[in-house]
């Protein structure tokens, strides 16, 4: 079964850091671009970041540039999102998603990140 | 990177059709045939329903169809069923491997 499982969310103070992980299974992880998408409580979806198959190309939404870093470990079938200098507006459910045909074809269940003092 | 514009809500009776619009610009929707649509039930992860404007992934009923004209894409759900009640989001490639989602539309089956 093709599956993505996120972990690492939690409560963090403004200015703090958090590292999200996404474990992939059921497909050849190393042959797919991967993405992070977030959804603030009661709000819509927002694309956050993309990474190519070998981790050499990375793209970010303007609001997280310089603060978030997307990375991957193909040997571990894992995707990561390092989030630094967190702000209240980063509070959201964070989803990892597989990229296919310029779409997001497989999604994880999400992990909640709350930035609050 | 402004969100694509969708109507906040849409509704229809069982068996009827509902069409949701997704308006962007020539830099996103109008510039690429890379529009996709997602269905999201409360508390659940989004599900891909349409990709590359008109294509349906395996397992998605043919009641769901997509189209595009200029800077506006559309999702039509024909033969509405109770389980179609959900939030729907469009998405478009916006150049330089950036993506933008729509504001979302809540579909209610009356």
PDB file of C-alpha atoms in Angstrom:
ATOM      1  CA  UNK A   1       0.000   0.000   0.000  1.00  0.00           C
ATOM      2  CA  UNK A   2       1.268   3.435  -0.946  1.00  0.00           C
ATOM      3  CA  UNK A   3       1.504   5.455   2.250  1.00  0.00           C
ATOM      4  CA  UNK A   4       2.922   8.642   3.727  1.00  0.00           C
ATOM      5  CA  UNK A   5       3.073   9.129   7.502  1.00  0.00           C
ATOM      6  CA  UNK A   6       4.050  12.470   9.041  1.00  0.00           C
ATOM      7  CA  UNK A   7       5.448  12.976  12.538  1.00  0.00           C
ATOM      8  CA  UNK A   8       7.221  15.592  14.608  1.00  0.00           C
ATOM      9  CA  UNK A   9       4.483  18.147  15.127  1.00  0.00           C
ATOM     10  CA  UNK A  10       3.773  19.752  18.475  1.00  0.00           C
ATOM     11  CA  UNK A  11       3.665  22.953  20.486  1.00  0.00           C
ATOM     12  CA  UNK A  12       6.595  25.349  20.086  1.00  0.00           C
ATOM     13  CA  UNK A  13       7.211  28.915  21.237  1.00  0.00           C
ATOM     14  CA  UNK A  14       7.545  31.779  18.756  1.00  0.00           C
ATOM     15  CA  UNK A  15      11.095  31.893  17.462  1.00  0.00           C
ATOM     16  CA  UNK A  16      11.584  28.213  18.106  1.00  0.00           C
ATOM     17  CA  UNK A  17      12.381  25.319  15.789  1.00  0.00           C
ATOM     18  CA  UNK A  18      10.782  22.036  14.854  1.00  0.00           C
ATOM     19  CA  UNK A  19      11.659  19.244  12.436  1.00  0.00           C
ATOM     20  CA  UNK A  20       8.881  17.370  10.688  1.00  0.00           C
ATOM     21  CA  UNK A  21       9.385  13.929   9.174  1.00  0.00           C
ATOM     22  CA  UNK A  22       7.445  12.008   6.561  1.00  0.00           C
ATOM     23  CA  UNK A  23       7.940   8.246   6.172  1.00  0.00           C
ATOM     24  CA  UNK A  24       7.135   6.874   2.727  1.00  0.00           C
ATOM     25  CA  UNK A  25       6.282   3.287   1.877  1.00  0.00           C
ATOM     26  CA  UNK A  26       4.778   1.244  -0.952  1.00  0.00           C
ATOM     27  CA  UNK A  27       6.492   3.076  -3.827  1.00  0.00           C
ATOM     28  CA  UNK A  28       9.974   3.928  -5.162  1.00  0.00           C
ATOM     29  CA  UNK A  29      10.496   7.047  -3.071  1.00  0.00           C
ATOM     30  CA  UNK A  30      13.740   8.007  -4.795  1.00  0.00           C
ATOM     31  CA  UNK A  31      12.015   8.480  -8.166  1.00  0.00           C
ATOM     32  CA  UNK A  32       9.472  11.089  -7.084  1.00  0.00           C
ATOM     33  CA  UNK A  33       9.508  14.789  -6.311  1.00  0.00           C
ATOM     34  CA  UNK A  34       7.988  15.409  -2.900  1.00  0.00           C
ATOM     35  CA  UNK A  35       6.120  18.361  -1.387  1.00  0.00           C
ATOM     36  CA  UNK A  36       4.932  19.901   1.868  1.00  0.00           C
ATOM     37  CA  UNK A  37       1.527  21.588   2.117  1.00  0.00           C
ATOM     38  CA  UNK A  38      -0.006  23.237   5.185  1.00  0.00           C
ATOM     39  CA  UNK A  39      -3.474  24.184   6.334  1.00  0.00           C
ATOM     40  CA  UNK A  40      -4.066  26.689   9.122  1.00  0.00           C
ATOM     41  CA  UNK A  41      -7.032  25.928  11.399  1.00  0.00           C
ATOM     42  CA  UNK A  42     -10.275  26.572   9.510  1.00  0.00           C
ATOM     43  CA  UNK A  43      -8.372  27.874   6.479  1.00  0.00           C
ATOM     44  CA  UNK A  44      -7.414  26.674   3.004  1.00  0.00           C
ATOM     45  CA  UNK A  45      -4.454  24.743   1.689  1.00  0.00           C
ATOM     46  CA  UNK A  46      -1.084  26.417   1.100  1.00  0.00           C
ATOM     47  CA  UNK A  47       1.823  24.894  -0.823  1.00  0.00           C
ATOM     48  CA  UNK A  48       5.007  25.214   1.266  1.00  0.00           C
ATOM     49  CA  UNK A  49       7.933  23.518  -0.488  1.00  0.00           C
ATOM     50  CA  UNK A  50       9.078  21.091  -3.199  1.00  0.00           C
ATOM     51  CA  UNK A  51      12.158  18.907  -3.507  1.00  0.00           C
ATOM     52  CA  UNK A  52      13.350  16.937  -6.528  1.00  0.00           C
ATOM     53  CA  UNK A  53      14.269  13.253  -6.630  1.00  0.00           C
ATOM     54  CA  UNK A  54      17.845  13.569  -5.381  1.00  0.00           C
ATOM     55  CA  UNK A  55      17.458  16.667  -3.222  1.00  0.00           C
ATOM     56  CA  UNK A  56      19.393  19.007  -5.494  1.00  0.00           C
ATOM     57  CA  UNK A  57      16.444  21.290  -6.360  1.00  0.00           C
ATOM     58  CA  UNK A  58      14.319  22.942  -3.690  1.00  0.00           C
ATOM     59  CA  UNK A  59      11.559  25.522  -3.972  1.00  0.00           C
ATOM     60  CA  UNK A  60       9.654  27.438  -1.291  1.00  0.00           C
ATOM     61  CA  UNK A  61       6.669  29.725  -0.899  1.00  0.00           C
ATOM     62  CA  UNK A  62       7.872  33.268  -0.208  1.00  0.00           C
ATOM     63  CA  UNK A  63       6.570  33.333   3.380  1.00  0.00           C
ATOM     64  CA  UNK A  64       8.930  30.542   4.526  1.00  0.00           C
ATOM     65  CA  UNK A  65      12.051  31.298   2.477  1.00  0.00           C
ATOM     66  CA  UNK A  66      15.118  31.559   4.696  1.00  0.00           C
ATOM     67  CA  UNK A  67      13.306  29.935   7.650  1.00  0.00           C
ATOM     68  CA  UNK A  68      12.252  26.470   6.400  1.00  0.00           C
ATOM     69  CA  UNK A  69      14.412  23.823   4.734  1.00  0.00           C
ATOM     70  CA  UNK A  70      13.076  20.808   2.876  1.00  0.00           C
ATOM     71  CA  UNK A  71      15.322  17.748   2.616  1.00  0.00           C
ATOM     72  CA  UNK A  72      15.152  14.010   2.040  1.00  0.00           C
ATOM     73  CA  UNK A  73      17.013  10.774   2.767  1.00  0.00           C
ATOM     74  CA  UNK A  74      16.316   8.314  -0.034  1.00  0.00           C
ATOM     75  CA  UNK A  75      18.083   5.509   1.844  1.00  0.00           C
ATOM     76  CA  UNK A  76      15.523   5.879   4.635  1.00  0.00           C
ATOM     77  CA  UNK A  77      12.545   6.718   2.382  1.00  0.00           C
ATOM     78  CA  UNK A  78      12.097   9.867   4.413  1.00  0.00           C
ATOM     79  CA  UNK A  79      11.193  13.498   3.740  1.00  0.00           C
ATOM     80  CA  UNK A  80      11.888  16.293   6.211  1.00  0.00           C
ATOM     81  CA  UNK A  81      10.928  19.902   6.884  1.00  0.00           C
ATOM     82  CA  UNK A  82      13.216  21.847   9.210  1.00  0.00           C
ATOM     83  CA  UNK A  83      11.307  24.872  10.498  1.00  0.00           C
ATOM     84  CA  UNK A  84      13.212  27.675  12.227  1.00  0.00           C
ATOM     85  CA  UNK A  85      12.205  31.111  13.524  1.00  0.00           C
ATOM     86  CA  UNK A  86       8.637  29.917  13.835  1.00  0.00           C
ATOM     87  CA  UNK A  87       5.813  32.450  13.961  1.00  0.00           C
ATOM     88  CA  UNK A  88       2.209  32.268  15.114  1.00  0.00           C
ATOM     89  CA  UNK A  89       1.117  32.325  11.473  1.00  0.00           C
ATOM     90  CA  UNK A  90       2.980  29.042  10.875  1.00  0.00           C
ATOM     91  CA  UNK A  91       0.401  27.262  13.054  1.00  0.00           C
ATOM     92  CA  UNK A  92      -1.178  24.640  10.804  1.00  0.00           C
ATOM     93  CA  UNK A  93      -1.567  21.001   9.937  1.00  0.00           C
ATOM     94  CA  UNK A  94       1.419  20.082   7.778  1.00  0.00           C
ATOM     95  CA  UNK A  95       0.943  17.448   5.091  1.00  0.00           C
ATOM     96  CA  UNK A  96       3.590  15.741   3.007  1.00  0.00           C
ATOM     97  CA  UNK A  97       2.506  14.820  -0.498  1.00  0.00           C
ATOM     98  CA  UNK A  98       3.924  12.908  -3.432  1.00  0.00           C
ATOM     99  CA  UNK A  99       4.263  14.803  -6.686  1.00  0.00           C
ATOM    100  CA  UNK A 100       2.964  13.269  -9.895  1.00  0.00           C
ATOM    101  CA  UNK A 101       1.925  14.880 -13.192  1.00  0.00           C
ATOM    102  CA  UNK A 102       2.322  18.363 -11.674  1.00  0.00           C
ATOM    103  CA  UNK A 103      -0.201  17.429  -8.994  1.00  0.00           C
ATOM    104  CA  UNK A 104      -0.184  16.108  -5.420  1.00  0.00           C
ATOM    105  CA  UNK A 105      -1.340  12.520  -5.839  1.00  0.00           C
ATOM    106  CA  UNK A 106      -0.713  10.885  -2.446  1.00  0.00           C
ATOM    107  CA  UNK A 107      -1.105  12.669   0.896  1.00  0.00           C
ATOM    108  CA  UNK A 108      -0.205  11.810   4.448  1.00  0.00           C
ATOM    109  CA  UNK A 109      -2.637  12.240   7.336  1.00  0.00           C
ATOM    110  CA  UNK A 110      -0.919  15.427   8.519  1.00  0.00           C
ATOM    111  CA  UNK A 111       0.841  16.564  11.691  1.00  0.00           C
ATOM    112  CA  UNK A 112      -0.235  19.591  13.736  1.00  0.00           C
ATOM    113  CA  UNK A 113       2.206  22.388  14.501  1.00  0.00           C
ATOM    114  CA  UNK A 114       1.154  25.021  17.043  1.00  0.00           C
ATOM    115  CA  UNK A 115       3.292  28.109  17.568  1.00  0.00           C
ATOM    116  CA  UNK A 116       2.287  29.820  20.779  1.00  0.00           C
ATOM    117  CA  UNK A 117       3.737  31.119  24.027  1.00  0.00           C
TER     118      UNK A 117
ATOM    119  CA  UNK B   1       1.712  34.211  -5.071  1.00  0.00           C
ATOM    120  CA  UNK B   2      -1.905  35.159  -4.428  1.00  0.00           C
ATOM    121  CA  UNK B   3      -4.423  32.375  -3.901  1.00  0.00           C
ATOM    122  CA  UNK B   4      -6.620  31.434  -6.835  1.00  0.00           C
ATOM    123  CA  UNK B   5     -10.215  32.658  -6.465  1.00  0.00           C
ATOM    124  CA  UNK B   6     -13.000  30.158  -5.864  1.00  0.00           C
ATOM    125  CA  UNK B   7     -16.603  30.782  -4.753  1.00  0.00           C
ATOM    126  CA  UNK B   8     -16.964  30.113  -1.002  1.00  0.00           C
ATOM    127  CA  UNK B   9     -19.887  27.775  -1.470  1.00  0.00           C
ATOM    128  CA  UNK B  10     -21.899  25.801  -4.001  1.00  0.00           C
ATOM    129  CA  UNK B  11     -24.834  23.470  -3.627  1.00  0.00           C
ATOM    130  CA  UNK B  12     -27.141  21.127  -5.474  1.00  0.00           C
ATOM    131  CA  UNK B  13     -29.711  18.426  -4.891  1.00  0.00           C
ATOM    132  CA  UNK B  14     -28.871  14.744  -5.284  1.00  0.00           C
ATOM    133  CA  UNK B  15     -28.600  13.868  -8.969  1.00  0.00           C
ATOM    134  CA  UNK B  16     -28.018  17.446 -10.045  1.00  0.00           C
ATOM    135  CA  UNK B  17     -24.751  18.994 -11.243  1.00  0.00           C
ATOM    136  CA  UNK B  18     -22.592  21.633  -9.609  1.00  0.00           C
ATOM    137  CA  UNK B  19     -19.724  23.545 -11.204  1.00  0.00           C
ATOM    138  CA  UNK B  20     -16.952  25.253  -9.245  1.00  0.00           C
ATOM    139  CA  UNK B  21     -14.794  27.943 -10.834  1.00  0.00           C
ATOM    140  CA  UNK B  22     -11.130  28.686 -10.121  1.00  0.00           C
ATOM    141  CA  UNK B  23      -9.835  32.008 -11.394  1.00  0.00           C
ATOM    142  CA  UNK B  24      -6.187  32.905 -11.612  1.00  0.00           C
ATOM    143  CA  UNK B  25      -3.948  34.813 -13.973  1.00  0.00           C
ATOM    144  CA  UNK B  26      -1.878  34.255 -17.084  1.00  0.00           C
ATOM    145  CA  UNK B  27       1.026  33.436 -14.734  1.00  0.00           C
ATOM    146  CA  UNK B  28      -0.680  30.399 -13.273  1.00  0.00           C
ATOM    147  CA  UNK B  29      -4.004  28.941 -14.489  1.00  0.00           C
ATOM    148  CA  UNK B  30      -3.843  30.619 -17.891  1.00  0.00           C
ATOM    149  CA  UNK B  31      -0.190  29.865 -18.460  1.00  0.00           C
ATOM    150  CA  UNK B  32      -0.058  26.122 -17.850  1.00  0.00           C
ATOM    151  CA  UNK B  33      -2.246  23.056 -18.309  1.00  0.00           C
ATOM    152  CA  UNK B  34      -1.257  21.978 -14.813  1.00  0.00           C
ATOM    153  CA  UNK B  35      -4.478  22.594 -12.905  1.00  0.00           C
ATOM    154  CA  UNK B  36      -5.519  19.963 -10.375  1.00  0.00           C
ATOM    155  CA  UNK B  37      -8.510  19.603  -8.047  1.00  0.00           C
ATOM    156  CA  UNK B  38      -8.727  18.150  -4.533  1.00  0.00           C
ATOM    157  CA  UNK B  39     -11.604  16.946  -2.379  1.00  0.00           C
ATOM    158  CA  UNK B  40     -11.300  17.263   1.397  1.00  0.00           C
ATOM    159  CA  UNK B  41     -13.758  15.872   3.915  1.00  0.00           C
ATOM    160  CA  UNK B  42     -13.714  17.347   7.459  1.00  0.00           C
ATOM    161  CA  UNK B  43     -10.699  16.210   9.443  1.00  0.00           C
ATOM    162  CA  UNK B  44      -9.275  14.260   6.515  1.00  0.00           C
ATOM    163  CA  UNK B  45      -6.377  14.716   4.115  1.00  0.00           C
ATOM    164  CA  UNK B  46      -7.120  16.084   0.647  1.00  0.00           C
ATOM    165  CA  UNK B  47      -7.670  13.629  -2.216  1.00  0.00           C
ATOM    166  CA  UNK B  48      -6.645  14.212  -5.821  1.00  0.00           C
ATOM    167  CA  UNK B  49      -9.698  14.266  -8.105  1.00  0.00           C
ATOM    168  CA  UNK B  50      -8.452  15.865 -11.350  1.00  0.00           C
ATOM    169  CA  UNK B  51      -4.961  16.572 -12.711  1.00  0.00           C
ATOM    170  CA  UNK B  52      -3.633  18.320 -15.806  1.00  0.00           C
ATOM    171  CA  UNK B  53      -6.981  20.151 -16.156  1.00  0.00           C
ATOM    172  CA  UNK B  54      -9.091  17.219 -17.383  1.00  0.00           C
ATOM    173  CA  UNK B  55      -7.544  13.889 -16.320  1.00  0.00           C
ATOM    174  CA  UNK B  56      -8.997  11.640 -13.621  1.00  0.00           C
ATOM    175  CA  UNK B  57      -6.813   9.387 -11.465  1.00  0.00           C
ATOM    176  CA  UNK B  58      -7.736   5.738 -11.307  1.00  0.00           C
ATOM    177  CA  UNK B  59     -10.656   5.204  -8.945  1.00  0.00           C
ATOM    178  CA  UNK B  60     -12.181   8.670  -9.250  1.00  0.00           C
ATOM    179  CA  UNK B  61     -15.758   8.432 -10.593  1.00  0.00           C
ATOM    180  CA  UNK B  62     -16.384   9.837 -14.071  1.00  0.00           C
ATOM    181  CA  UNK B  63     -18.979  12.104 -12.476  1.00  0.00           C
ATOM    182  CA  UNK B  64     -16.049  14.422 -11.819  1.00  0.00           C
ATOM    183  CA  UNK B  65     -14.750  16.397 -14.790  1.00  0.00           C
ATOM    184  CA  UNK B  66     -12.466  19.374 -15.321  1.00  0.00           C
ATOM    185  CA  UNK B  67     -12.038  22.080 -17.925  1.00  0.00           C
ATOM    186  CA  UNK B  68     -10.265  25.373 -18.505  1.00  0.00           C
ATOM    187  CA  UNK B  69     -10.849  28.533 -20.486  1.00  0.00           C
ATOM    188  CA  UNK B  70      -8.316  31.321 -20.346  1.00  0.00           C
ATOM    189  CA  UNK B  71      -7.451  32.122 -16.734  1.00  0.00           C
ATOM    190  CA  UNK B  72     -10.384  30.177 -15.273  1.00  0.00           C
ATOM    191  CA  UNK B  73     -10.558  26.460 -14.591  1.00  0.00           C
ATOM    192  CA  UNK B  74     -13.705  24.601 -13.583  1.00  0.00           C
ATOM    193  CA  UNK B  75     -14.649  21.387 -11.801  1.00  0.00           C
ATOM    194  CA  UNK B  76     -18.054  19.861 -12.533  1.00  0.00           C
ATOM    195  CA  UNK B  77     -19.615  17.207 -10.350  1.00  0.00           C
ATOM    196  CA  UNK B  78     -22.500  15.522 -12.142  1.00  0.00           C
ATOM    197  CA  UNK B  79     -25.100  13.291 -10.545  1.00  0.00           C
ATOM    198  CA  UNK B  80     -24.396  14.696  -7.070  1.00  0.00           C
ATOM    199  CA  UNK B  81     -24.281  12.163  -4.277  1.00  0.00           C
ATOM    200  CA  UNK B  82     -24.307  12.658  -0.523  1.00  0.00           C
ATOM    201  CA  UNK B  83     -20.655  11.639  -0.260  1.00  0.00           C
ATOM    202  CA  UNK B  84     -19.662  14.479  -2.597  1.00  0.00           C
ATOM    203  CA  UNK B  85     -20.363  16.965   0.192  1.00  0.00           C
ATOM    204  CA  UNK B  86     -16.888  18.288   1.021  1.00  0.00           C
ATOM    205  CA  UNK B  87     -14.471  21.148   0.492  1.00  0.00           C
ATOM    206  CA  UNK B  88     -12.875  21.392  -2.936  1.00  0.00           C
ATOM    207  CA  UNK B  89      -9.611  23.138  -3.780  1.00  0.00           C
ATOM    208  CA  UNK B  90      -8.016  23.886  -7.127  1.00  0.00           C
ATOM    209  CA  UNK B  91      -4.271  24.130  -7.595  1.00  0.00           C
ATOM    210  CA  UNK B  92      -2.085  25.417 -10.396  1.00  0.00           C
ATOM    211  CA  UNK B  93       1.571  25.478 -11.256  1.00  0.00           C
ATOM    212  CA  UNK B  94       2.688  29.113 -11.088  1.00  0.00           C
ATOM    213  CA  UNK B  95       6.082  28.943 -12.752  1.00  0.00           C
ATOM    214  CA  UNK B  96       9.545  28.139 -11.382  1.00  0.00           C
ATOM    215  CA  UNK B  97       8.222  25.025  -9.702  1.00  0.00           C
ATOM    216  CA  UNK B  98       5.953  27.081  -7.461  1.00  0.00           C
ATOM    217  CA  UNK B  99       2.340  26.140  -6.850  1.00  0.00           C
ATOM    218  CA  UNK B 100      -0.740  28.015  -5.696  1.00  0.00           C
ATOM    219  CA  UNK B 101      -4.004  26.679  -4.273  1.00  0.00           C
ATOM    220  CA  UNK B 102      -7.471  28.143  -4.581  1.00  0.00           C
ATOM    221  CA  UNK B 103      -9.404  29.648  -1.689  1.00  0.00           C
ATOM    222  CA  UNK B 104     -11.627  26.585  -1.447  1.00  0.00           C
ATOM    223  CA  UNK B 105     -15.310  25.879  -2.084  1.00  0.00           C
ATOM    224  CA  UNK B 106     -17.673  24.127   0.298  1.00  0.00           C
ATOM    225  CA  UNK B 107     -20.082  21.929  -1.645  1.00  0.00           C
ATOM    226  CA  UNK B 108     -23.370  21.126   0.062  1.00  0.00           C
ATOM    227  CA  UNK B 109     -25.709  18.403  -1.132  1.00  0.00           C
ATOM    228  CA  UNK B 110     -29.196  19.626  -0.311  1.00  0.00           C
TER     229      UNK B 110
END
